[in-house]
XYZ file of C-alpha atoms in Angstrom:
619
model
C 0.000 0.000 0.000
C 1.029 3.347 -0.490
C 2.275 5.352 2.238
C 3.225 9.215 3.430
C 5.813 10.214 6.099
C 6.085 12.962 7.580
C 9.309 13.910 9.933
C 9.303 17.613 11.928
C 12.786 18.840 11.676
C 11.315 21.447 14.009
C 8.143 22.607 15.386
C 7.505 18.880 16.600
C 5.995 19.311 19.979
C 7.434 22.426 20.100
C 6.827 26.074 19.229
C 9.288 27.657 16.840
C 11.924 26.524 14.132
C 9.074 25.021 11.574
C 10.300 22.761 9.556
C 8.219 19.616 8.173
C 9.506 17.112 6.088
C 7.571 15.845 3.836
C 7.425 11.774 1.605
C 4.434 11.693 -0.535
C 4.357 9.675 -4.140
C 8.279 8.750 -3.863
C 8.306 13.106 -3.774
C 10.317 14.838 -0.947
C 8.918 17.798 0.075
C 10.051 20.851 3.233
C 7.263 22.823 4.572
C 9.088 26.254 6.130
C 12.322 26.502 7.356
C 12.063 28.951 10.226
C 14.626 29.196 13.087
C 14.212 29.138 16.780
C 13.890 32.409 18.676
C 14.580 30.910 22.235
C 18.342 29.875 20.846
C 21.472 31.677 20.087
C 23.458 28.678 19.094
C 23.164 26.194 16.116
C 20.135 25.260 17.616
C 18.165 27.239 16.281
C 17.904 26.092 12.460
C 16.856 22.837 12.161
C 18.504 19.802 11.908
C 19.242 19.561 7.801
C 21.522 16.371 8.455
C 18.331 14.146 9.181
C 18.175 14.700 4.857
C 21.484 14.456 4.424
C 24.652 13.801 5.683
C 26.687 15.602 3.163
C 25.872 16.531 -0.226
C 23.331 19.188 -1.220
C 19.980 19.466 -0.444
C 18.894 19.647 -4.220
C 19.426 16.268 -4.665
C 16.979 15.520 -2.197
C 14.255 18.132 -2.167
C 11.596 18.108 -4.909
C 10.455 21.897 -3.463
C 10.444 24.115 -0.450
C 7.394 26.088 0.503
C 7.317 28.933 2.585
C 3.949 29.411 4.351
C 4.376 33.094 5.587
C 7.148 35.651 6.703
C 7.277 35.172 10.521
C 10.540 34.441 11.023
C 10.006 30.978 13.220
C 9.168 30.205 9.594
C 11.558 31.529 6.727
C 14.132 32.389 9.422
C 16.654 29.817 8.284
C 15.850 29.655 4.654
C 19.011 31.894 3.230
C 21.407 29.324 5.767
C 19.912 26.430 4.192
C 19.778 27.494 0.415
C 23.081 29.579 0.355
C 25.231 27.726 3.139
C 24.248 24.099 3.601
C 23.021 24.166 -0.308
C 20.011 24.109 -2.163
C 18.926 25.335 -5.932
C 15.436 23.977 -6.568
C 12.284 25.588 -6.618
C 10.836 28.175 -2.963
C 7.194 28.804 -3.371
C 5.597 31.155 -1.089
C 3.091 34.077 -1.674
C 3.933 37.268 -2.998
C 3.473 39.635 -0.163
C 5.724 37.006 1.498
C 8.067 37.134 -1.082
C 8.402 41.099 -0.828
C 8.484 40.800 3.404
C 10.500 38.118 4.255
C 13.826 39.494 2.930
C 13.131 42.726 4.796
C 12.670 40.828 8.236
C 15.497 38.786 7.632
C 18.214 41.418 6.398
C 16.850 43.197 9.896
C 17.281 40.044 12.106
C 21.246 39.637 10.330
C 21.808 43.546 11.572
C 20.791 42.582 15.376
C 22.570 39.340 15.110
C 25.943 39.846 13.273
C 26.110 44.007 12.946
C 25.186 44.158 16.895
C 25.834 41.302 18.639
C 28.689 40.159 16.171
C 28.236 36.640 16.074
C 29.740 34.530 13.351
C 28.220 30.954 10.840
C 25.549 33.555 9.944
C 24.029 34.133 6.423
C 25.020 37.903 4.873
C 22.911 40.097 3.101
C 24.082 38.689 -0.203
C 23.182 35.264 0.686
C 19.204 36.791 1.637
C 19.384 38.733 -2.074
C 20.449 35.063 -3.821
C 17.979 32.756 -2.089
C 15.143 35.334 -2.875
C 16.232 35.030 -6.804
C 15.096 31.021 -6.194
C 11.281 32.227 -5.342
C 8.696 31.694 -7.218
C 5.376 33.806 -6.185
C 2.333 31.636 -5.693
C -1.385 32.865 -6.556
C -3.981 32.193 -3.995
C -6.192 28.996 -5.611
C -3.935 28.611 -8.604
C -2.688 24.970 -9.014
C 0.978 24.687 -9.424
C 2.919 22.265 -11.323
C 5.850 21.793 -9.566
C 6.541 18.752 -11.882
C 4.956 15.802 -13.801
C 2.806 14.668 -10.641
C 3.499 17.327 -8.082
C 1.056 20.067 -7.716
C 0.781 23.051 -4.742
C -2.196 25.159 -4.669
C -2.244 27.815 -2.180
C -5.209 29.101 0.546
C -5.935 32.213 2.522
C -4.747 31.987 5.706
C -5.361 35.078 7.697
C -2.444 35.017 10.559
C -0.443 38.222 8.946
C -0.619 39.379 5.462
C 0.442 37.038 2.394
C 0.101 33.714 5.173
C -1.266 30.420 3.052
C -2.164 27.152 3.704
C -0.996 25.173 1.031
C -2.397 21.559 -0.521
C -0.047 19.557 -1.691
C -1.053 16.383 -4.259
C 0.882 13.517 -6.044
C -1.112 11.708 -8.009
C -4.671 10.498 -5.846
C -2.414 11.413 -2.550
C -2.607 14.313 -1.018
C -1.462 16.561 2.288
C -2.825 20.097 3.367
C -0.214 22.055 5.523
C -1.869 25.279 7.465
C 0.968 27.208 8.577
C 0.591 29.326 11.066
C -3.997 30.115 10.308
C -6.502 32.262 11.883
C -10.317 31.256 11.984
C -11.452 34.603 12.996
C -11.505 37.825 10.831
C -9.641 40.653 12.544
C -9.863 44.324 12.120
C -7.104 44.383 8.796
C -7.344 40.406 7.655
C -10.061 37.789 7.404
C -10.297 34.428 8.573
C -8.612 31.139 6.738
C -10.465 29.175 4.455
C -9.962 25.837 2.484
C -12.142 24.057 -0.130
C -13.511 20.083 1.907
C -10.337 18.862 -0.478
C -10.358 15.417 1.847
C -6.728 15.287 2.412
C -5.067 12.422 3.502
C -2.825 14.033 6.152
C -4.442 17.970 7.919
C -0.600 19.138 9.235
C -1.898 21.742 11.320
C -0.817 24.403 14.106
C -1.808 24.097 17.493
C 0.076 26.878 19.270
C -3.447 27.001 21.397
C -4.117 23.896 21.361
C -6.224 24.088 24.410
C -7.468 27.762 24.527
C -10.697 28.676 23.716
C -10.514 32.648 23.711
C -13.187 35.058 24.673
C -14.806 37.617 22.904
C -12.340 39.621 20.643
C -14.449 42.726 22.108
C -14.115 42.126 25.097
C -10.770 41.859 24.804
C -9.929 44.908 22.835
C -11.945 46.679 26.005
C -9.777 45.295 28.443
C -6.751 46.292 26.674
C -7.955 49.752 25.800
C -9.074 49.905 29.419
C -5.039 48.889 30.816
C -3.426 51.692 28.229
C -5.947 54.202 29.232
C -5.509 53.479 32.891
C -1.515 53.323 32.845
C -1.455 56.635 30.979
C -3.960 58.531 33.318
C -1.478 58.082 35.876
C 1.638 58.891 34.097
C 2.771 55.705 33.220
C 4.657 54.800 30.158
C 3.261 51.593 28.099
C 5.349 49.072 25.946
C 3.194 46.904 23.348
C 6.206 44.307 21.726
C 4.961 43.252 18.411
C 6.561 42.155 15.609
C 6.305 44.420 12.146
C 3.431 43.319 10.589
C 0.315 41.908 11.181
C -0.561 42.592 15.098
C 1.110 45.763 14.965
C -1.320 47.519 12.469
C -4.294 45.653 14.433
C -2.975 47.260 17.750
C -2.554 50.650 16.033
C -6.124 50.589 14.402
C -7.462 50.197 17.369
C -5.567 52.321 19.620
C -5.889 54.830 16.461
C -9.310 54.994 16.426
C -10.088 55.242 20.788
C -7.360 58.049 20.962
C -9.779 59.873 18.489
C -12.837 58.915 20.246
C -11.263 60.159 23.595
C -9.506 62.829 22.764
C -6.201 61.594 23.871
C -3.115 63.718 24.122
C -0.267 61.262 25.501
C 1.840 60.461 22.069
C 1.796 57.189 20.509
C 5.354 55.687 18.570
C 5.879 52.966 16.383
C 9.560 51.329 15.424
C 11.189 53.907 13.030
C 10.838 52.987 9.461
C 8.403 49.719 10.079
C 5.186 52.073 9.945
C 6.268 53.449 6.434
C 7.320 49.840 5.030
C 3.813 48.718 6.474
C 1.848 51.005 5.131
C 3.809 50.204 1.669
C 2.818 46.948 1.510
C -0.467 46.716 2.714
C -1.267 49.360 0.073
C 0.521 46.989 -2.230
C -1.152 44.246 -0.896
C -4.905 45.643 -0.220
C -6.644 42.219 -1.850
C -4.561 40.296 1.085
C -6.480 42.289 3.787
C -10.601 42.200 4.767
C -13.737 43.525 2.813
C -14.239 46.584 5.097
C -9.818 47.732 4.570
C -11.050 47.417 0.834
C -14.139 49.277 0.303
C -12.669 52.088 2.517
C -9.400 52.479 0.524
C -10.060 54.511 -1.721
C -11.234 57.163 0.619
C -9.441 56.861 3.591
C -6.343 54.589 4.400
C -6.791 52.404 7.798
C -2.638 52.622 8.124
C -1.992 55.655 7.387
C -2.448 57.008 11.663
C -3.134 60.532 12.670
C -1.879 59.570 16.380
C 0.432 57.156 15.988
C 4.632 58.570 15.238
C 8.046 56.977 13.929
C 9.446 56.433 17.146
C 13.374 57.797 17.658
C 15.722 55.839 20.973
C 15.702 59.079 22.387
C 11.875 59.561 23.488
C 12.287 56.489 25.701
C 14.115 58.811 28.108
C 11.428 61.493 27.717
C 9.345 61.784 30.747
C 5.579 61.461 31.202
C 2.832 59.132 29.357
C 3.848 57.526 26.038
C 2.500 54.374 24.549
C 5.468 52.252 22.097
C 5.116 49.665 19.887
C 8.761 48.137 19.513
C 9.744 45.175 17.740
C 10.382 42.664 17.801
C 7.159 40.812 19.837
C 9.095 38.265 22.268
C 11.368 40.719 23.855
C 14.472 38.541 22.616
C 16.483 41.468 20.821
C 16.028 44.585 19.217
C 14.065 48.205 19.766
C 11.587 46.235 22.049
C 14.191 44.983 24.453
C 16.202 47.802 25.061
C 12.957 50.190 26.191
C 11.559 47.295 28.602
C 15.354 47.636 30.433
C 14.505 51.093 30.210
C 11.494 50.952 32.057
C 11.228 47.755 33.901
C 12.155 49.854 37.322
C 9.267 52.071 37.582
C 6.276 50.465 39.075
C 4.082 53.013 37.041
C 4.831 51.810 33.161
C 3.690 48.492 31.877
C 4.354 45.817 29.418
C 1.663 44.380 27.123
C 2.049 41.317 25.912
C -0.172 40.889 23.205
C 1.012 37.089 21.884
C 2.905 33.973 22.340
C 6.093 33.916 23.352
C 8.758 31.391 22.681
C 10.329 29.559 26.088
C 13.918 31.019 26.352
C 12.883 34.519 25.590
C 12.769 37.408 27.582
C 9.136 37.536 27.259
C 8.423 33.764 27.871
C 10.224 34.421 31.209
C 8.276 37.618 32.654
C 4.784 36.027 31.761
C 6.052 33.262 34.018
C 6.171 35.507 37.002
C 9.743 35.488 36.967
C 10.585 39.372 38.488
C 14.817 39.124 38.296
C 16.163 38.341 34.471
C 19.722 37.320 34.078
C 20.895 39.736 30.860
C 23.839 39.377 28.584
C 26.910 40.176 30.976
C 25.650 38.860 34.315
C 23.826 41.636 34.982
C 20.819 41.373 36.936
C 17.867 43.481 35.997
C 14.419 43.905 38.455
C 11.277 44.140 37.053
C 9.058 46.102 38.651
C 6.298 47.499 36.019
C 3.104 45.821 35.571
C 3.409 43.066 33.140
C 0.229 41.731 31.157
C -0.538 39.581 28.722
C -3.852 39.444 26.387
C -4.095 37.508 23.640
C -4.741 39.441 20.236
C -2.542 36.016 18.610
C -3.469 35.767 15.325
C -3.633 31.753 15.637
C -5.979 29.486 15.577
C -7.757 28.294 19.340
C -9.015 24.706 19.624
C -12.446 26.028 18.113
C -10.889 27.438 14.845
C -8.642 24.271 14.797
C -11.930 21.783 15.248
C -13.754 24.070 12.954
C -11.034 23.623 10.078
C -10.994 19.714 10.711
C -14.671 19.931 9.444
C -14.215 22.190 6.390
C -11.410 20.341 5.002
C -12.249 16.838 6.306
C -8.816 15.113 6.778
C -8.811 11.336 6.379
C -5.742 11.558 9.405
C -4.685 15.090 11.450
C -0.699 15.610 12.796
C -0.378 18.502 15.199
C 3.010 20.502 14.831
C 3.439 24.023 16.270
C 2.597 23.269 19.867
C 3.674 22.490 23.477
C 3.533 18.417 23.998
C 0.844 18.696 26.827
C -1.408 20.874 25.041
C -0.733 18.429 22.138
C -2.028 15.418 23.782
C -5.195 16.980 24.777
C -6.320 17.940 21.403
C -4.892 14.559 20.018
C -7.471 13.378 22.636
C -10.780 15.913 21.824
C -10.001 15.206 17.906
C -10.199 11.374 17.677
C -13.239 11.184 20.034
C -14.874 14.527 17.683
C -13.786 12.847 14.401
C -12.932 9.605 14.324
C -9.975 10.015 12.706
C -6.082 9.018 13.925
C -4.347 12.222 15.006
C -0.448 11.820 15.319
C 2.020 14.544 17.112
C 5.398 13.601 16.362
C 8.769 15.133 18.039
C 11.246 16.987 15.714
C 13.294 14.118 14.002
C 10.224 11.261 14.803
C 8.476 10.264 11.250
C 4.668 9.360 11.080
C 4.284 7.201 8.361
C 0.289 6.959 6.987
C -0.625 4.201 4.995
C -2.881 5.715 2.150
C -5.793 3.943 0.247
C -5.693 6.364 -2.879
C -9.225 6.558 -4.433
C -9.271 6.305 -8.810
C -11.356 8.936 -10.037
C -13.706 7.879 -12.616
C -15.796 9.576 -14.797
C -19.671 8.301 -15.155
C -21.667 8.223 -18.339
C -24.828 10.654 -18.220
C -26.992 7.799 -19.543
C -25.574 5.098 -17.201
C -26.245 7.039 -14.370
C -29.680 8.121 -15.484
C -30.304 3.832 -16.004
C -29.192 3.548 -12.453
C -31.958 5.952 -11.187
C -34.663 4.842 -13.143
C -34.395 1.438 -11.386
C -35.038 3.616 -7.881
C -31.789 3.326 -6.345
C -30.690 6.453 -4.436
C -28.479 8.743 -5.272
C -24.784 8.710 -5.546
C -23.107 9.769 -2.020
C -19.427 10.103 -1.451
C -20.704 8.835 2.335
C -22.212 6.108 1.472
C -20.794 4.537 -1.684
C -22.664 2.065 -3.961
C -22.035 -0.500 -6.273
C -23.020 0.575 -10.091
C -22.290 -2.002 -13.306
C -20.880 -0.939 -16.565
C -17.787 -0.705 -18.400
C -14.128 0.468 -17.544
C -12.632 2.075 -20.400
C -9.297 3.770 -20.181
C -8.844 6.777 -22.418
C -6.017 9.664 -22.402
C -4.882 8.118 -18.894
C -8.222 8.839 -17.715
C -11.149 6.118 -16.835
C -14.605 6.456 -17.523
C -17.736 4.197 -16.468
C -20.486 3.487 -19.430
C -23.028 1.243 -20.097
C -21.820 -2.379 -22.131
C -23.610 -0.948 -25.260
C -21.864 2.804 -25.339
C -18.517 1.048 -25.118
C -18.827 -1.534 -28.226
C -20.023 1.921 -30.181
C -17.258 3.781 -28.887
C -14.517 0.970 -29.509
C -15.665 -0.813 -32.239
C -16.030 -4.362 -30.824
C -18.554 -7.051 -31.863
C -20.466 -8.473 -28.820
C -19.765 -12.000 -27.671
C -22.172 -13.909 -24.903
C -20.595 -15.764 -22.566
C -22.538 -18.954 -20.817
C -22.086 -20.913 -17.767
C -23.307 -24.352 -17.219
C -23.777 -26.210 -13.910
C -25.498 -30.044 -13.696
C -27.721 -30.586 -10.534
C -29.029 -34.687 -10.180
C -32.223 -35.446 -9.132
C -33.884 -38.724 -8.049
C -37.266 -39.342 -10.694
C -38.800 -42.173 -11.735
C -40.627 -40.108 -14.508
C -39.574 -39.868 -18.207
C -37.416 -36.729 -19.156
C -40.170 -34.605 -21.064
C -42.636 -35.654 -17.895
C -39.694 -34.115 -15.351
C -39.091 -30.998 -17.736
C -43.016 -29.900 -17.725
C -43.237 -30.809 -13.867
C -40.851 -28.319 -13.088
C -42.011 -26.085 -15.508
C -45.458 -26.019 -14.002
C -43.865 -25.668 -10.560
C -41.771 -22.704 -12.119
C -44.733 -21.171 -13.048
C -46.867 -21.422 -10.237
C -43.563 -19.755 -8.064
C -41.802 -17.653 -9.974
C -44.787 -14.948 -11.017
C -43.009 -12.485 -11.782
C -40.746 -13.736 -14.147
C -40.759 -14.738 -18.174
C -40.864 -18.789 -18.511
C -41.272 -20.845 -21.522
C -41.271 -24.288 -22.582
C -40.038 -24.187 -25.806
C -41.135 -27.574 -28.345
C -37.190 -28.633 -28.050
C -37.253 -29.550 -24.971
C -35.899 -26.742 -23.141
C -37.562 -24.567 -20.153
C -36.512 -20.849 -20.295
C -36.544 -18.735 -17.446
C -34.842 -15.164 -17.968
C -31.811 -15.947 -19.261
C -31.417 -19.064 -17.421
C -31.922 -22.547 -20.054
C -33.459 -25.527 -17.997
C -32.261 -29.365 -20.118
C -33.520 -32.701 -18.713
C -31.810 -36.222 -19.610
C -31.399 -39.499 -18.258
C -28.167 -40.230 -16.294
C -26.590 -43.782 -18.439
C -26.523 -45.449 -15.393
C -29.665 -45.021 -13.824
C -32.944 -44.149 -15.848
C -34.482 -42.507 -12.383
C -31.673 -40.512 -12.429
C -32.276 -37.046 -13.885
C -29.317 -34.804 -14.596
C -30.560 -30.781 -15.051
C -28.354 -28.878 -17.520
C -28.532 -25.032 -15.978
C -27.318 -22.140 -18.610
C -27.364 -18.823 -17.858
C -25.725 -15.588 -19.315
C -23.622 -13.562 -16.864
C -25.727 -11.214 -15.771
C -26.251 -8.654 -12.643
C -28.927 -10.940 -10.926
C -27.819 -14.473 -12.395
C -26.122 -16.055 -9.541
C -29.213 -15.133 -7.315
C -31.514 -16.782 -9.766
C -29.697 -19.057 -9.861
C -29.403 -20.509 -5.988
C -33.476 -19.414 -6.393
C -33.707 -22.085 -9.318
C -32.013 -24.309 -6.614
C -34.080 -24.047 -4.058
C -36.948 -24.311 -6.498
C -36.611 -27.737 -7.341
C -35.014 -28.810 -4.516
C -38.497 -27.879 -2.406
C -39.865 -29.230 -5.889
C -38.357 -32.523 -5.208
C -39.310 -33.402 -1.854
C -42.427 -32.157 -2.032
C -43.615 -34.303 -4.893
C -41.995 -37.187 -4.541
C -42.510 -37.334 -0.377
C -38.962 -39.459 -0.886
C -36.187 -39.159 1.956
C -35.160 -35.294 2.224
C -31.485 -35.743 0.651
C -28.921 -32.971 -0.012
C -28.465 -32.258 -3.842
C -24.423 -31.124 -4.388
C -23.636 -28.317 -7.428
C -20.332 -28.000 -8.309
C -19.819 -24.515 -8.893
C -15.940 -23.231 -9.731
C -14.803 -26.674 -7.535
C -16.951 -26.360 -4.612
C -19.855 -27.476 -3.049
C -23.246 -25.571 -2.335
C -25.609 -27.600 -0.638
């Protein structure tokens, strides 16, 4: 039987560094390549020597496919194209295309400019892996090859995010990325055609969250700025560029006017203009009520909010910042929160997940004295709070995809184990369906039971209703007869008379015969017209005729008396019948016919009769 495997190389039971391996119709396939935020060593790209030991990765890769420009997702893609080594095709979306370079050439200025660290891609090596992209369309099919084909889905998540559906041949495997079920106030919420996938690879960073109102949460955190600034306090918001950054801002935007607000809101220098660029660029990407208002008003272009310059953070009273990037690992956004993390008055927001080993991971844990680069010991003493404005996917959205798409088998990636194992749990019970959750370097292997698609003849199918059968139903399948023809590598089901037109063939009957022995004292022609009588009298519904030859015809079934040479009470029955859809129930009918026939009549000792049929007995 066919089978797919699938093998995280990271992201398996673990947030961070996605990277999923992919074996589907003797193709090799890597969904993402994103590096881990919680690492500063070579642990944070994943694992390429599970593919290969040395060589390139060319020969071994059919594609790559980029699912969106977070960089826990594309992060490692310029080490593993330009310094491990790969040259075949990258697929991702076009506003990820135009992003991700941008996020990574700023993530090589923090990590080798800044913090000077060495085995670390350059901004050439970003410029020549881009040159290997090619843009996807959302629901255009893709030929990577022969048999592999990619068709991209929205997402929602950030701008330009996709699911992608992946198919060899009858197999096929849906990957989601990091998805969204619920429209937000600048993108709308993921959708996927009920393609029937054989594998669902999906998220589950909240695997076991189901999150309240998006209003009321928008109040609450609207409520904690407001509150904070009233009393002087200065307010830091970590996100990362795009995506929960302009929701923030809209909203914040929009109650600053409302209230007539005075305290000043910043944004990272240079990310508000590059935003604004591309979701202008972008505008299809984003939700029905960004689009129809376009054209009069832009919702990113902010009246309240300004670039942000290193000097304001020393500038005293109320401010709210938005600094990347959104786990307080690096960057803008950590060097405020030292800053301000001794004044009891100023708060943190977090508004999404953070990756364990980061700053932010750490401070939502409670923890109030962080170790920082030196040994130096740094209190926190503002207010830290997290609400979640995560553009992911809760256990609803995930249950809610599981029925759109309708996977015949789900593997969880993108999530803590625990969390994991309780939606592994909630899914099989739900569906039905085997749910795997792999660790990075474990491979799930699925055994597949591809499906032939055939094509139906108009008038077969109309034959098949006019005999009151119901419906076809891909949920509850049912048996129809005709002929299999194979045409231009496609099949096609017709009736026995459309196929001798369409190939030119004469028709030929084919007959089987089948002798059943009866005790009768009677002569031949006697026996014959006693079981035609009795064949009559029983069988109402059906055409019977005694023909002058000497032959009883019932249907297409030919009824032949003779003597056996041995024994004149010894009648043999010749049975002939044509193959046909009811002819073998007939026929064990026709059986039990003149088997009831025989002891009724003849009142003799109630025997067994034995027909051979295809070297067996049926008694």
């Amino acid at each position: 039987m066919p089978e797919i495997k699938v093998t995280p190389l990271g992201a398996g039971q673990d947030v961070g560094r996605s990277c999923i391996l992919v074996s589907i119709g003797g193709k090799n396939i890597m969904l993402d390549c994103g590096m881990h935020m919680g690492y500063n060593d070579d642990r944070r790209f994943p694992d390429f020597s599970y593919i290969t030991q040395n060589g390139r990765l060319t020969d071994f890769l059919d594609c790559v496919i980029i699912s969106h420009f977070h960089l826990d997702h594309c992060g490692a893609l310029p080490y593993m194209s330009e310094m491990v080594g790969y040259d075949g095709p990258i697929y991702m979306t076009h506003p990820t295309k135009a992003i991700c370079p941008i996020l990574l050439e700023d993530f090589r200025k923090i990590t080798v400019d800044k913090k000077g660290e060495t085995n670390f891609f350059t901004s050439q090596m970003i410029k020549d892996c881009m040159k290997k992209v090619i843009p996807l369309n959302l629901h255009q099919t893709v030929q990577v090859d022969d048999e592999l084909e990619i068709k991209a889905y929205y997402a929602g998540h950030v701008l330009g995010a996709a699911m992608v559906h992946i198919k060899v041949g009858s197999e096929s495997v849906v990957y989601t990325g990091d998805y969204n079920m619920t429209p937000d106030r600048h993108l709308g919420a993921a959708w996927i055609d009920k393609c029937r996938p054989d594998i669902l690879i999906s998220e589950s960073t909240y695997a076991t969250t189901i999150r309240d109102s998006k209003r009321c949460r928008e109040r609450d955190f609207l409520k904690k700025v407001h509150e904070s600034i009233e009393r002087g306090g200065k307010v830091l918001i970590p996100v990362f560029a795009l995506g929960r950054a302009q929701e923030l801002c809209i909203l914040l935007e929009t109650f600053w006017e409302r209230m007539n607000l005075k305290a000043p809101i910043y944004f990272s220098t240079g990310l508000t203009e590059k935003a604004n660029h591309y979701y202008k660029l972008f505008i299809t990407w984003t939700n029905q009520k960004i689009r129809k208002t376009f054209v009069q008003r832009n919702m990113f272009e902010f009246k309240h909010i300004k670039a942000f310059d290193r000097s304001y953070a020393d500038n005293p009273g109320p401010m709210v910042v938005f600094a990347t990037p959104g786990m307080l690992h690096a960057g803008q956004s950590l060097q405020i929160f030292k800053k301000w993390a001794g004044n009891e008055k100023n708060m943190v927001i977090m508004p999404g997940y953070c990756v364990q080993g980061t700053i932010g991971h750490k401070i939502l844990n409670g923890q109030r004295k962080l170790e920082m680069e030196g040994r130096a010991t740094l209190d926190v003493k503002l207010q830290v709070e997290y609400m979640s404005f995560s553009a992911h996917a809760d256990a609803k959205g995930i249950m809610q995809l599981i029925r759109m798409a309708e996977p015949r088998n789900m593997l969880l990636v993108h999530g803590e184990a625990v969390k994991m194992e309780f939606l592994k749990g909630k899914i099989e019970q739900e569906f039905s369906i085997d749910c795997y959750m792999p660790a990075n370097g474990e491979t799930t292997t699925v055994t597949t039971n591809p499906s032939v698609p055939v094509d139906i003849s108009l008038n077969l199918l109309k034959r098949e209703m006019a005999l009151g059968g119901p419906l076809p139903d891909p949920k509850k399948p049912r048996t129809m007869h005709g002929t299999l023809i194979m045409k231009e590598n496609s099949l096609k089901l017709v009736s026995s008379e459309q196929a001798l037109k369409e190939l030119g063939l004469n028709e030929h009957q084919l007959r089987f015969t089948c002798h059943v022995q009866l005790q009768d004292p009677h002569s031949d022609a006697d026996t014959l017209h006693r079981i035609y009588t009795h064949l009559k009298s029983v069988l109402k519904g059906y055409t019977i005729q005694h023909l002058p030859d000497g032959t009883v015809i019932v249907e297409s079934i030919v009824i032949k008396v003779s003597s056996s040479a041995e024994d004149s009470n010894t009648k043999v029955l010749l049975l002939s019948w044509s193959y046909q859809v009811k002819t073998w129930t007939l026929f064990l009918e026709r059986f039990v016919i003149i088997y009831s026939f025989k002891c009724s009549e003849q009142q003799q000792d109630r025997e067994l009769i034995d027909i051979q049929w295809g070297g067996k007995k049926i008694h």
